[in-house]
């Protein structure tokens, strides 16, 4: 365990993805977008986080045919809050 502790495997994976996304945003911000908005904005990131947390959780529960325990649900959502922080 301890994957989400600083320097843990999960923590390092989150950092790598954050740097990847930051690099993409930096490169995209150099280009003019027709709408004048940044191609990846806070609203898009919020929708992505929502999709990977609540929507996927709900889909898995529907597929399984039963809900997760409250403990499992909180643990899964906590992980995505950590990732999105």
XYZ file of N, CA, C and O in Angstrom, residues 18-84:
268
model
N 0.000 14.930 -14.818
C -0.135 16.388 -14.662
C 0.894 17.137 -15.503
O 0.575 18.135 -16.138
N 2.134 16.649 -15.504
C 3.152 17.288 -16.336
C 2.828 17.138 -17.819
O 3.024 18.065 -18.604
N 2.336 15.979 -18.206
C 1.937 15.767 -19.594
C 0.844 16.750 -19.986
O 0.929 17.415 -21.023
N -0.187 16.874 -19.159
C -1.285 17.796 -19.447
C -0.808 19.247 -19.451
O -1.249 20.044 -20.292
N 0.064 19.599 -18.521
C 0.590 20.968 -18.486
C 1.372 21.269 -19.758
O 1.259 22.375 -20.315
N 2.134 20.305 -20.234
C 2.890 20.501 -21.465
C 1.959 20.675 -22.666
O 2.180 21.536 -23.516
N 0.902 19.877 -22.715
C -0.076 20.009 -23.802
C -0.741 21.379 -23.746
O -0.873 22.057 -24.767
N -1.170 21.811 -22.556
C -1.801 23.129 -22.420
C -0.843 24.244 -22.831
O -1.226 25.191 -23.511
N 0.413 24.122 -22.431
C 1.406 25.141 -22.785
C 1.578 25.214 -24.296
O 1.570 26.301 -24.875
N 1.676 24.071 -24.933
C 1.867 24.049 -26.388
C 0.627 24.560 -27.108
O 0.733 25.287 -28.092
N -0.560 24.192 -26.620
C -1.792 24.656 -27.257
C -2.029 26.147 -27.045
O -2.624 26.814 -27.889
N -1.564 26.672 -25.921
C -1.785 28.098 -25.643
C -0.989 28.997 -26.580
O -1.287 30.180 -26.713
N 0.013 28.458 -27.242
C 0.803 29.228 -28.197
C 0.047 29.467 -29.502
O 0.404 30.338 -30.279
N -0.983 28.667 -29.731
C -1.756 28.765 -30.970
C -3.044 29.530 -30.717
O -3.629 29.462 -29.648
N -3.472 30.247 -31.728
C -4.744 30.964 -31.638
C -5.884 29.990 -31.919
O -5.879 29.275 -32.897
N -6.842 29.966 -31.016
C -8.014 29.131 -31.201
C -9.128 30.011 -31.751
O -9.300 31.137 -31.291
N -9.906 29.544 -32.737
C -10.942 30.381 -33.354
C -11.934 30.989 -32.354
O -12.388 32.116 -32.535
N -12.253 30.278 -31.293
C -13.227 30.797 -30.325
C -12.606 31.803 -29.367
O -13.313 32.479 -28.631
N -11.275 31.855 -29.325
C -10.600 32.743 -28.387
C -10.387 32.114 -27.024
O -9.756 32.690 -26.157
N -10.949 30.914 -26.826
C -10.793 30.212 -25.547
C -9.584 29.288 -25.603
O -9.134 28.896 -26.669
N -9.089 28.924 -24.437
C -8.046 27.911 -24.389
C -8.668 26.567 -24.748
O -9.778 26.258 -24.310
N -7.989 25.759 -25.551
C -8.556 24.470 -25.944
C -8.853 23.555 -24.752
O -9.789 22.789 -24.801
N -8.060 23.608 -23.704
C -8.322 22.815 -22.501
C -8.505 23.804 -21.353
O -7.552 24.379 -20.864
N -9.748 24.016 -20.954
C -10.008 24.980 -19.890
C -10.480 24.273 -18.626
O -10.627 23.052 -18.597
N -10.733 25.038 -17.592
C -11.138 24.470 -16.312
C -12.454 23.704 -16.416
O -12.632 22.679 -15.760
N -13.373 24.186 -17.248
C -14.651 23.491 -17.403
C -14.441 22.108 -18.025
O -15.048 21.132 -17.598
N -13.580 22.036 -19.028
C -13.289 20.746 -19.650
C -12.647 19.790 -18.645
O -12.971 18.602 -18.611
N -11.735 20.302 -17.853
C -11.075 19.451 -16.865
C -12.067 18.982 -15.803
O -12.004 17.841 -15.342
N -13.002 19.842 -15.427
C -14.025 19.477 -14.444
C -14.916 18.370 -14.991
O -15.222 17.396 -14.284
N -15.316 18.488 -16.252
C -16.164 17.463 -16.866
C -15.412 16.137 -16.948
O -15.975 15.070 -16.702
N -14.129 16.192 -17.279
C -13.331 14.971 -17.348
C -13.253 14.302 -15.984
O -13.439 13.087 -15.858
N -12.992 15.089 -14.957
C -12.913 14.539 -13.608
C -14.255 13.927 -13.190
O -14.305 12.844 -12.618
N -15.341 14.620 -13.511
C -16.674 14.104 -13.200
C -16.926 12.796 -13.946
O -17.455 11.831 -13.378
N -16.511 12.747 -15.196
C -16.713 11.534 -16.000
C -15.972 10.341 -15.420
O -16.505 9.233 -15.368
N -14.733 10.552 -15.000
C -13.951 9.439 -14.474
C -14.339 9.068 -13.048
O -13.996 7.986 -12.589
N -15.025 9.944 -12.348
C -15.384 9.602 -10.979
C -16.836 9.137 -10.900
O -17.107 7.937 -10.968
N -17.766 10.035 -10.794
C -19.157 9.663 -10.542
C -19.785 8.868 -11.683
O -20.478 7.877 -11.452
N -19.549 9.275 -12.911
C -20.221 8.620 -14.038
C -19.712 7.190 -14.219
O -20.495 6.261 -14.419
N -18.406 6.988 -14.141
C -17.853 5.633 -14.255
C -18.321 4.775 -13.084
O -18.704 3.615 -13.268
N -18.307 5.332 -11.892
C -18.768 4.588 -10.712
C -20.209 4.129 -10.902
O -20.535 2.963 -10.666
N -21.049 5.021 -11.350
C -22.455 4.676 -11.588
C -22.568 3.596 -12.667
O -23.335 2.640 -12.522
N -21.795 3.737 -13.738
C -21.827 2.735 -14.811
C -21.404 1.357 -14.338
O -22.004 0.347 -14.734
N -20.397 1.300 -13.510
C -19.948 0.010 -12.975
C -21.042 -0.603 -12.097
O -21.297 -1.810 -12.163
N -21.682 0.231 -11.303
C -22.762 -0.272 -10.448
C -23.912 -0.823 -11.289
O -24.472 -1.874 -10.973
N -24.255 -0.138 -12.365
C -25.323 -0.620 -13.250
C -24.907 -1.939 -13.884
O -25.690 -2.897 -13.937
N -23.669 -2.014 -14.355
C -23.159 -3.232 -14.981
C -23.159 -4.404 -13.994
O -23.523 -5.528 -14.354
N -22.751 -4.140 -12.761
C -22.716 -5.186 -11.737
C -24.115 -5.592 -11.296
O -24.317 -6.693 -10.780
N -25.055 -4.675 -11.424
C -26.421 -4.948 -10.991
C -26.649 -4.699 -9.517
O -27.689 -5.048 -8.977
N -25.683 -4.083 -8.871
C -25.828 -3.754 -7.445
C -24.856 -2.623 -7.104
O -23.813 -2.476 -7.735
N -25.200 -1.848 -6.094
C -24.317 -0.738 -5.718
C -23.095 -1.224 -4.934
O -23.085 -2.316 -4.378
N -22.076 -0.399 -4.933
C -20.909 -0.652 -4.103
C -21.260 -0.365 -2.652
O -22.223 0.348 -2.363
N -20.462 -0.876 -1.749
C -20.634 -0.502 -0.350
C -20.265 0.973 -0.206
O -19.546 1.531 -1.045
N -20.749 1.579 0.833
C -20.441 2.987 1.076
C -18.932 3.193 1.215
O -18.374 4.165 0.718
N -18.265 2.257 1.862
C -16.817 2.338 2.043
C -16.089 2.300 0.687
O -15.185 3.102 0.438
N -16.473 1.376 -0.176
C -15.842 1.275 -1.500
C -16.115 2.513 -2.342
O -15.235 3.023 -3.032
N -17.348 2.990 -2.289
C -17.729 4.186 -3.051
C -16.894 5.392 -2.595
O -16.346 6.122 -3.420
N -16.795 5.588 -1.285
C -16.012 6.711 -0.760
C -14.537 6.583 -1.121
O -13.885 7.567 -1.453
N -14.011 5.360 -1.061
C -12.614 5.147 -1.421
C -12.339 5.471 -2.877
O -11.350 6.123 -3.217
N -13.216 5.021 -3.769
C -13.062 5.291 -5.203
C -13.126 6.797 -5.480
O -12.283 7.347 -6.188
N -14.114 7.460 -4.904
C -14.261 8.904 -5.122
C -13.107 9.685 -4.499
O -12.653 10.696 -5.048
N -12.616 9.214 -3.369
C -11.467 9.869 -2.740
C -10.251 9.810 -3.660
O -9.511 10.790 -3.798
N -10.051 8.663 -4.291
C -8.920 8.519 -5.217
C -9.025 9.528 -6.349
O -8.033 10.192 -6.694
N -10.217 9.718 -6.923
C -10.365 10.670 -8.020
C -10.270 12.124 -7.540
O -9.808 12.993 -8.270
N -10.692 12.386 -6.310
C -10.483 13.746 -5.761
C -9.005 14.024 -5.615
O -8.537 15.123 -5.884
N -8.273 13.027 -5.187
C -6.815 13.149 -5.041
C -6.177 13.422 -6.400
O -5.339 14.308 -6.543
N -6.575 12.655 -7.402
C -6.020 12.819 -8.732
C -6.332 14.202 -9.294
O -5.505 14.850 -9.918
N -7.558 14.690 -9.044
C -7.975 15.967 -9.596
C -7.524 17.190 -8.826
O -7.702 18.315 -9.278
